[in-house]
Amino acid sequence: MKFLRVNRFFLAVLIPFLLIPWISWDGFHLLLFNFSHDRLELLGMELEISTYGLIGIVILLGLGVALISALSLSRFYCGTLCPNTFFAHLLTLFGKKKKSLLSKIGGFSLLTFLASMLAFSLVAYGISTDELIDALIHLTFAGWLVIVLSLLMIAEVYMVQGWYCAYLCPYGATCAILPIEDRLTYRFDDPNINCTECEGCVKICPIPDLDIRHGFDIRCIQCGLCEVACEKVFAKCTHPSLIHPEKRSILRAGGRSMGIAVAIITIILFMFIGIFFLSDSNRLDSCRLENSVLY
């Protein structure tokens, strides 16, 4: 099925992301920033870290991974690994006019379920799944956080998806300040002027007022929906789609500049230094009492 083939990279990341919060042995998780008990659980081991230290590590890792991704994967992340693009493909798949009402309801239900599971899993990296389920049942802070994140994600997908990608996404803003023109892989190529001017590529694009026929646009998220639309138009013709991606390695999506490699190595070093500083045992006074056995 073409949908699974196009989204294979996202699914390869999504499945482990959903499973990791549930994996534990000897009472400790594979990966958990345990804010409830002031400790970092990693590979079945635990390290006591204060709440502020955990917050600092999460922020540091988030910023570091985002910067490294922007420098290495660039817009490949947007078009292939971002949940927003996956949901856009789902909407396109189940929102077709020829689809039955039951099929559309099933598709939208699946999309809503996946958005809720993503929100649950995201919060589950900061609190154990057992405690999170209990928080949802009793509607404590963590439970409300899952509900709010789910509603925001669902609303964003159904209502402001392209607008969010174009103007609000922090990752998109990071990519926008980098020289990315040579990293965008989808191109419009019509040397024989075969375009029918149907504007199917423009109508299906989630980004408002973006027309790939006009060339480079920094807002393009590389989702590939324009290629799908063009393929349908020329399905019965001898010549292929007028929109196609360049064949290049995923690891080369961000370009070949030596400066990019140096920047990535520097970011990784700063991340390790920051994590070492934040996990310093001299900063654990605030959490030792909570984790000690009292008699």
mmCIF file of C-alpha atoms in Angstrom:
data_model
loop_
_atom_site.group_PDB
_atom_site.id
_atom_site.type_symbol
_atom_site.label_atom_id
_atom_site.label_comp_id
_atom_site.label_asym_id
_atom_site.label_seq_id
_atom_site.Cartn_x
_atom_site.Cartn_y
_atom_site.Cartn_z
ATOM 1 C CA MET A 1 0.000 0.000 0.000
ATOM 2 C CA LYS A 2 1.458 3.309 -1.083
ATOM 3 C CA PHE A 3 0.354 5.088 2.122
ATOM 4 C CA LEU A 4 2.450 2.716 4.261
ATOM 5 C CA ARG A 5 5.402 2.964 1.883
ATOM 6 C CA VAL A 6 5.359 6.771 1.912
ATOM 7 C CA ASN A 7 5.068 6.916 5.706
ATOM 8 C CA ARG A 8 7.399 4.019 6.539
ATOM 9 C CA PHE A 9 9.999 6.243 8.226
ATOM 10 C CA PHE A 10 7.388 7.893 10.446
ATOM 11 C CA LEU A 11 5.888 4.517 11.448
ATOM 12 C CA ALA A 12 9.384 3.166 12.198
ATOM 13 C CA VAL A 13 9.803 6.023 14.706
ATOM 14 C CA LEU A 14 6.199 6.099 15.972
ATOM 15 C CA ILE A 15 6.003 2.464 17.108
ATOM 16 C CA PRO A 16 9.086 2.589 19.409
ATOM 17 C CA PHE A 17 7.998 6.022 20.665
ATOM 18 C CA LEU A 18 4.641 4.567 21.773
ATOM 19 C CA LEU A 19 6.168 1.410 23.285
ATOM 20 C CA ILE A 20 9.167 2.767 25.228
ATOM 21 C CA PRO A 21 7.129 4.278 28.151
ATOM 22 C CA TRP A 22 5.643 0.813 28.833
ATOM 23 C CA ILE A 23 8.968 -1.057 28.960
ATOM 24 C CA SER A 24 10.522 -1.576 32.396
ATOM 25 C CA TRP A 25 12.350 -4.151 34.464
ATOM 26 C CA ASP A 26 13.234 -4.341 38.145
ATOM 27 C CA GLY A 27 10.945 -1.373 38.717
ATOM 28 C CA PHE A 28 12.832 0.999 36.403
ATOM 29 C CA HIS A 29 11.962 2.055 32.861
ATOM 30 C CA LEU A 30 13.857 1.974 29.600
ATOM 31 C CA LEU A 31 13.580 5.780 29.497
ATOM 32 C CA LEU A 32 11.683 7.959 31.934
ATOM 33 C CA PHE A 33 12.215 11.488 33.215
ATOM 34 C CA ASN A 34 10.481 10.630 36.464
ATOM 35 C CA PHE A 35 9.283 13.979 37.829
ATOM 36 C CA SER A 36 7.125 12.208 40.425
ATOM 37 C CA HIS A 37 10.176 10.736 42.169
ATOM 38 C CA ASP A 38 12.965 13.101 41.062
ATOM 39 C CA ARG A 39 15.043 10.644 39.083
ATOM 40 C CA LEU A 40 16.125 9.774 35.575
ATOM 41 C CA GLU A 41 15.468 6.147 34.615
ATOM 42 C CA LEU A 42 17.533 4.867 31.704
ATOM 43 C CA LEU A 43 18.046 1.290 30.463
ATOM 44 C CA GLY A 44 16.663 -0.127 33.703
ATOM 45 C CA MET A 45 18.932 2.020 35.891
ATOM 46 C CA GLU A 46 18.161 5.147 37.878
ATOM 47 C CA LEU A 47 19.947 8.385 38.685
ATOM 48 C CA GLU A 48 18.645 10.829 41.270
ATOM 49 C CA ILE A 49 18.222 14.291 39.776
ATOM 50 C CA SER A 50 16.307 17.258 41.163
ATOM 51 C CA THR A 51 13.132 18.480 39.475
ATOM 52 C CA TYR A 52 14.881 21.570 38.118
ATOM 53 C CA GLY A 53 17.702 19.374 36.845
ATOM 54 C CA LEU A 54 15.236 17.143 34.996
ATOM 55 C CA ILE A 55 13.523 20.178 33.475
ATOM 56 C CA GLY A 56 16.899 21.518 32.363
ATOM 57 C CA ILE A 57 17.892 18.183 30.806
ATOM 58 C CA VAL A 58 14.583 17.878 28.930
ATOM 59 C CA ILE A 59 14.915 21.424 27.553
ATOM 60 C CA LEU A 60 18.567 20.848 26.658
ATOM 61 C CA LEU A 61 17.807 17.577 24.859
ATOM 62 C CA GLY A 62 14.827 19.092 23.056
ATOM 63 C CA LEU A 63 16.776 22.076 21.778
ATOM 64 C CA GLY A 64 19.797 19.964 20.895
ATOM 65 C CA VAL A 65 17.837 17.349 18.954
ATOM 66 C CA ALA A 66 15.848 20.061 17.140
ATOM 67 C CA LEU A 67 19.009 21.915 16.089
ATOM 68 C CA ILE A 68 20.793 18.739 14.994
ATOM 69 C CA SER A 69 17.722 17.656 13.034
ATOM 70 C CA ALA A 70 17.420 21.077 11.382
ATOM 71 C CA LEU A 71 21.096 20.980 10.378
ATOM 72 C CA SER A 72 21.170 17.350 9.208
ATOM 73 C CA LEU A 73 17.655 16.337 8.130
ATOM 74 C CA SER A 74 16.309 19.820 7.448
ATOM 75 C CA ARG A 75 12.856 19.664 5.822
ATOM 76 C CA PHE A 76 13.156 15.887 5.440
ATOM 77 C CA TYR A 77 11.901 15.748 9.032
ATOM 78 C CA CYS A 78 8.889 17.906 8.157
ATOM 79 C CA GLY A 79 7.875 15.791 5.176
ATOM 80 C CA THR A 80 8.668 12.352 6.552
ATOM 81 C CA LEU A 81 8.962 12.233 10.363
ATOM 82 C CA CYS A 82 6.609 14.967 11.577
ATOM 83 C CA PRO A 83 3.236 13.723 12.947
ATOM 84 C CA ASN A 84 1.551 16.688 11.259
ATOM 85 C CA THR A 85 2.480 15.416 7.787
ATOM 86 C CA PHE A 86 1.384 11.884 8.670
ATOM 87 C CA PHE A 87 -2.003 13.225 9.746
ATOM 88 C CA ALA A 88 -2.217 15.246 6.514
ATOM 89 C CA HIS A 89 -1.706 12.034 4.537
ATOM 90 C CA LEU A 90 -4.410 10.324 6.625
ATOM 91 C CA LEU A 91 -6.835 13.172 5.977
ATOM 92 C CA THR A 92 -6.120 12.941 2.258
ATOM 93 C CA LEU A 93 -6.580 9.158 2.305
ATOM 94 C CA PHE A 94 -9.899 9.095 4.183
ATOM 95 C CA GLY A 95 -11.248 12.459 3.048
ATOM 96 C CA LYS A 96 -11.683 11.520 -0.605
ATOM 97 C CA LYS A 97 -15.110 12.218 -2.102
ATOM 98 C CA LYS A 98 -15.435 8.627 -3.326
ATOM 99 C CA LYS A 99 -14.988 7.240 0.175
ATOM 100 C CA SER A 100 -18.106 6.087 2.003
ATOM 101 C CA LEU A 101 -19.343 7.924 5.078
ATOM 102 C CA LEU A 102 -18.438 4.920 7.255
ATOM 103 C CA SER A 103 -14.893 4.904 5.853
ATOM 104 C CA LYS A 104 -14.511 8.642 6.549
ATOM 105 C CA ILE A 105 -15.776 8.245 10.117
ATOM 106 C CA GLY A 106 -13.355 5.349 10.655
ATOM 107 C CA GLY A 107 -10.460 7.385 9.274
ATOM 108 C CA PHE A 108 -11.186 10.431 11.401
ATOM 109 C CA SER A 109 -11.643 8.201 14.465
ATOM 110 C CA LEU A 110 -8.260 6.598 13.787
ATOM 111 C CA LEU A 111 -6.653 10.017 13.422
ATOM 112 C CA THR A 112 -8.187 11.223 16.688
ATOM 113 C CA PHE A 113 -7.076 8.044 18.470
ATOM 114 C CA LEU A 114 -3.487 8.385 17.204
ATOM 115 C CA ALA A 115 -3.337 12.046 18.244
ATOM 116 C CA SER A 116 -4.534 11.095 21.736
ATOM 117 C CA MET A 117 -2.010 8.247 21.954
ATOM 118 C CA LEU A 118 0.804 10.606 20.932
ATOM 119 C CA ALA A 119 -0.224 13.047 23.659
ATOM 120 C CA PHE A 120 -0.426 10.223 26.230
ATOM 121 C CA SER A 121 2.994 8.856 25.250
ATOM 122 C CA LEU A 122 4.581 12.302 25.322
ATOM 123 C CA VAL A 123 3.413 12.887 28.908
ATOM 124 C CA ALA A 124 4.341 9.266 29.792
ATOM 125 C CA TYR A 125 8.017 10.152 29.366
ATOM 126 C CA GLY A 126 7.661 12.339 32.475
ATOM 127 C CA ILE A 127 5.525 10.088 34.672
ATOM 128 C CA SER A 128 5.095 6.312 34.750
ATOM 129 C CA THR A 129 2.217 4.878 32.710
ATOM 130 C CA ASP A 130 0.534 3.414 35.823
ATOM 131 C CA GLU A 131 0.561 6.801 37.540
ATOM 132 C CA LEU A 132 -0.583 8.520 34.345
ATOM 133 C CA ILE A 133 -3.565 6.198 33.917
ATOM 134 C CA ASP A 134 -4.492 6.865 37.548
ATOM 135 C CA ALA A 135 -4.107 10.621 36.875
ATOM 136 C CA LEU A 136 -6.496 10.351 33.919
ATOM 137 C CA ILE A 137 -9.037 8.463 36.014
ATOM 138 C CA HIS A 138 -8.920 10.989 38.871
ATOM 139 C CA LEU A 139 -8.283 14.014 36.606
ATOM 140 C CA THR A 140 -5.186 15.287 38.364
ATOM 141 C CA PHE A 141 -2.628 17.595 36.710
ATOM 142 C CA ALA A 142 -0.954 14.949 34.515
ATOM 143 C CA GLY A 143 -4.357 13.677 33.376
ATOM 144 C CA TRP A 144 -5.514 17.149 32.397
ATOM 145 C CA LEU A 145 -2.210 17.688 30.592
ATOM 146 C CA VAL A 146 -2.894 14.643 28.388
ATOM 147 C CA ILE A 147 -6.441 15.858 27.681
ATOM 148 C CA VAL A 148 -5.331 19.399 26.808
ATOM 149 C CA LEU A 149 -2.471 18.186 24.576
ATOM 150 C CA SER A 150 -4.835 15.769 22.812
ATOM 151 C CA LEU A 151 -7.399 18.510 22.153
ATOM 152 C CA LEU A 152 -4.729 20.927 20.925
ATOM 153 C CA MET A 153 -3.242 18.313 18.597
ATOM 154 C CA ILE A 154 -6.646 17.312 17.208
ATOM 155 C CA ALA A 155 -7.686 20.952 16.748
ATOM 156 C CA GLU A 156 -4.402 21.739 15.008
ATOM 157 C CA VAL A 157 -4.805 18.801 12.611
ATOM 158 C CA TYR A 158 -8.411 19.569 11.676
ATOM 159 C CA MET A 159 -8.394 23.373 11.768
ATOM 160 C CA VAL A 160 -5.007 25.121 11.400
ATOM 161 C CA GLN A 161 -2.629 22.448 10.125
ATOM 162 C CA GLY A 162 -1.026 24.239 7.171
ATOM 163 C CA TRP A 163 -1.184 27.623 8.887
ATOM 164 C CA TYR A 164 0.640 26.198 11.906
ATOM 165 C CA CYS A 165 3.373 24.663 9.710
ATOM 166 C CA ALA A 166 3.849 27.899 7.786
ATOM 167 C CA TYR A 167 3.827 30.440 10.617
ATOM 168 C CA LEU A 168 3.921 28.896 14.122
ATOM 169 C CA CYS A 169 6.063 25.745 14.052
ATOM 170 C CA PRO A 170 9.334 26.400 15.967
ATOM 171 C CA TYR A 171 11.161 23.725 13.968
ATOM 172 C CA GLY A 172 10.062 25.353 10.717
ATOM 173 C CA ALA A 173 11.298 28.707 12.022
ATOM 174 C CA THR A 174 14.681 27.130 12.825
ATOM 175 C CA CYS A 175 14.946 25.724 9.301
ATOM 176 C CA ALA A 176 13.893 29.080 7.849
ATOM 177 C CA ILE A 177 16.943 30.882 9.217
ATOM 178 C CA LEU A 178 19.273 28.282 7.655
ATOM 179 C CA PRO A 179 20.248 28.216 3.957
ATOM 180 C CA ILE A 180 17.905 25.388 2.906
ATOM 181 C CA GLU A 181 17.125 26.028 -0.764
ATOM 182 C CA ASP A 182 19.473 23.250 -1.888
ATOM 183 C CA ARG A 183 17.907 20.878 0.657
ATOM 184 C CA LEU A 184 14.339 20.936 -0.684
ATOM 185 C CA THR A 185 13.877 17.814 -2.796
ATOM 186 C CA TYR A 186 10.462 18.271 -4.466
ATOM 187 C CA ARG A 187 10.692 20.111 -7.778
ATOM 188 C CA PHE A 188 8.279 21.127 -10.527
ATOM 189 C CA ASP A 189 9.776 20.218 -13.905
ATOM 190 C CA ASP A 190 7.763 20.913 -17.063
ATOM 191 C CA PRO A 191 10.130 21.554 -19.999
ATOM 192 C CA ASN A 192 7.508 20.472 -22.553
ATOM 193 C CA ILE A 193 4.728 22.591 -20.997
ATOM 194 C CA ASN A 194 2.429 19.634 -20.248
ATOM 195 C CA CYS A 195 0.863 21.239 -17.170
ATOM 196 C CA THR A 196 -2.938 21.279 -17.455
ATOM 197 C CA GLU A 197 -3.290 24.226 -15.021
ATOM 198 C CA CYS A 198 -5.683 22.145 -12.925
ATOM 199 C CA GLU A 199 -4.051 23.539 -9.758
ATOM 200 C CA GLY A 200 -4.486 20.206 -8.015
ATOM 201 C CA CYS A 201 -1.022 20.604 -6.472
ATOM 202 C CA VAL A 202 -2.005 24.006 -5.089
ATOM 203 C CA LYS A 203 -5.374 22.886 -3.717
ATOM 204 C CA ILE A 204 -3.995 19.853 -1.879
ATOM 205 C CA CYS A 205 -1.006 21.681 -0.363
ATOM 206 C CA PRO A 206 -1.488 22.178 3.412
ATOM 207 C CA ILE A 207 0.469 25.459 3.295
ATOM 208 C CA PRO A 208 -1.768 28.419 2.350
ATOM 209 C CA ASP A 209 -0.997 30.155 -0.970
ATOM 210 C CA LEU A 210 2.000 27.939 -1.763
ATOM 211 C CA ASP A 211 2.449 27.044 -5.443
ATOM 212 C CA ILE A 212 5.320 24.668 -6.210
ATOM 213 C CA ARG A 213 5.116 25.683 -9.884
ATOM 214 C CA HIS A 214 6.588 29.053 -8.937
ATOM 215 C CA GLY A 215 9.812 27.475 -7.657
ATOM 216 C CA PHE A 216 11.518 27.643 -4.269
ATOM 217 C CA ASP A 217 9.356 28.551 -1.274
ATOM 218 C CA ILE A 218 10.907 28.437 2.186
ATOM 219 C CA ARG A 219 7.588 27.359 3.721
ATOM 220 C CA CYS A 220 7.461 24.043 1.795
ATOM 221 C CA ILE A 221 7.365 21.132 4.264
ATOM 222 C CA GLN A 222 8.219 18.424 1.694
ATOM 223 C CA CYS A 223 5.092 16.382 2.426
ATOM 224 C CA GLY A 224 4.783 15.182 -1.174
ATOM 225 C CA LEU A 225 1.020 15.687 -1.454
ATOM 226 C CA CYS A 226 1.537 17.815 -4.576
ATOM 227 C CA GLU A 227 3.285 14.882 -6.265
ATOM 228 C CA VAL A 228 0.346 12.607 -5.390
ATOM 229 C CA ALA A 229 -2.106 15.107 -6.921
ATOM 230 C CA CYS A 230 -0.026 15.454 -10.084
ATOM 231 C CA GLU A 231 0.317 11.684 -10.462
ATOM 232 C CA LYS A 232 -3.462 11.325 -10.439
ATOM 233 C CA VAL A 233 -3.842 13.917 -13.202
ATOM 234 C CA PHE A 234 -1.328 12.147 -15.440
ATOM 235 C CA ALA A 235 -2.258 8.589 -14.413
ATOM 236 C CA LYS A 236 -3.586 7.774 -17.909
ATOM 237 C CA CYS A 237 -0.881 9.643 -19.817
ATOM 238 C CA THR A 238 2.419 8.350 -21.133
ATOM 239 C CA HIS A 239 4.557 11.008 -19.439
ATOM 240 C CA PRO A 240 5.112 10.930 -15.643
ATOM 241 C CA SER A 241 4.183 13.412 -12.955
ATOM 242 C CA LEU A 242 5.601 16.899 -13.369
ATOM 243 C CA ILE A 243 6.507 17.001 -9.668
ATOM 244 C CA HIS A 244 9.089 14.614 -8.295
ATOM 245 C CA PRO A 245 11.634 14.391 -5.462
ATOM 246 C CA GLU A 246 15.349 14.181 -5.985
ATOM 247 C CA LYS A 247 16.902 10.860 -5.038
ATOM 248 C CA ARG A 248 19.325 11.526 -2.216
ATOM 249 C CA SER A 249 20.484 9.937 1.012
ATOM 250 C CA ILE A 250 18.497 10.781 4.131
ATOM 251 C CA LEU A 251 21.717 11.674 5.924
ATOM 252 C CA ARG A 252 22.519 14.153 3.148
ATOM 253 C CA ALA A 253 19.159 15.914 3.395
ATOM 254 C CA GLY A 254 20.822 18.783 5.215
ATOM 255 C CA GLY A 255 23.609 19.281 2.682
ATOM 256 C CA ARG A 256 27.308 18.421 2.575
ATOM 257 C CA SER A 257 28.899 21.481 4.169
ATOM 258 C CA MET A 258 31.774 20.827 6.605
ATOM 259 C CA GLY A 259 30.453 23.704 8.714
ATOM 260 C CA ILE A 260 27.243 21.734 9.340
ATOM 261 C CA ALA A 261 29.231 18.742 10.646
ATOM 262 C CA VAL A 262 31.272 21.006 12.948
ATOM 263 C CA ALA A 263 28.090 22.665 14.248
ATOM 264 C CA ILE A 264 26.468 19.276 14.970
ATOM 265 C CA ILE A 265 29.546 18.009 16.859
ATOM 266 C CA THR A 266 29.648 21.254 18.867
ATOM 267 C CA ILE A 267 25.975 20.939 19.815
ATOM 268 C CA ILE A 268 26.476 17.319 20.931
ATOM 269 C CA LEU A 269 29.441 18.346 23.122
ATOM 270 C CA PHE A 270 27.423 21.152 24.729
ATOM 271 C CA MET A 271 24.576 18.696 25.370
ATOM 272 C CA PHE A 272 26.883 16.228 27.148
ATOM 273 C CA ILE A 273 28.483 18.998 29.203
ATOM 274 C CA GLY A 274 25.068 20.404 30.149
ATOM 275 C CA ILE A 275 23.664 17.002 31.139
ATOM 276 C CA PHE A 276 26.775 16.227 33.212
ATOM 277 C CA PHE A 277 26.452 19.585 34.996
ATOM 278 C CA LEU A 278 22.717 19.190 35.667
ATOM 279 C CA SER A 279 23.129 15.612 36.953
ATOM 280 C CA ASP A 280 25.934 16.553 39.382
ATOM 281 C CA SER A 281 25.384 14.705 42.667
ATOM 282 C CA ASN A 282 26.017 17.924 44.632
ATOM 283 C CA ARG A 283 22.702 19.245 43.316
ATOM 284 C CA LEU A 284 20.522 16.454 44.713
ATOM 285 C CA ASP A 285 19.664 17.874 48.138
ATOM 286 C CA SER A 286 16.099 18.653 47.077
ATOM 287 C CA CYS A 287 15.260 15.066 46.114
ATOM 288 C CA ARG A 288 17.193 12.843 48.544
ATOM 289 C CA LEU A 289 14.545 13.094 51.256
ATOM 290 C CA GLU A 290 11.749 12.166 48.863
ATOM 291 C CA ASN A 291 13.540 9.022 47.670
ATOM 292 C CA SER A 292 14.937 7.845 51.014
ATOM 293 C CA VAL A 293 13.311 5.231 53.238
ATOM 294 C CA LEU A 294 12.071 6.864 56.446
ATOM 295 C CA TYR A 295 11.902 5.009 59.766
#
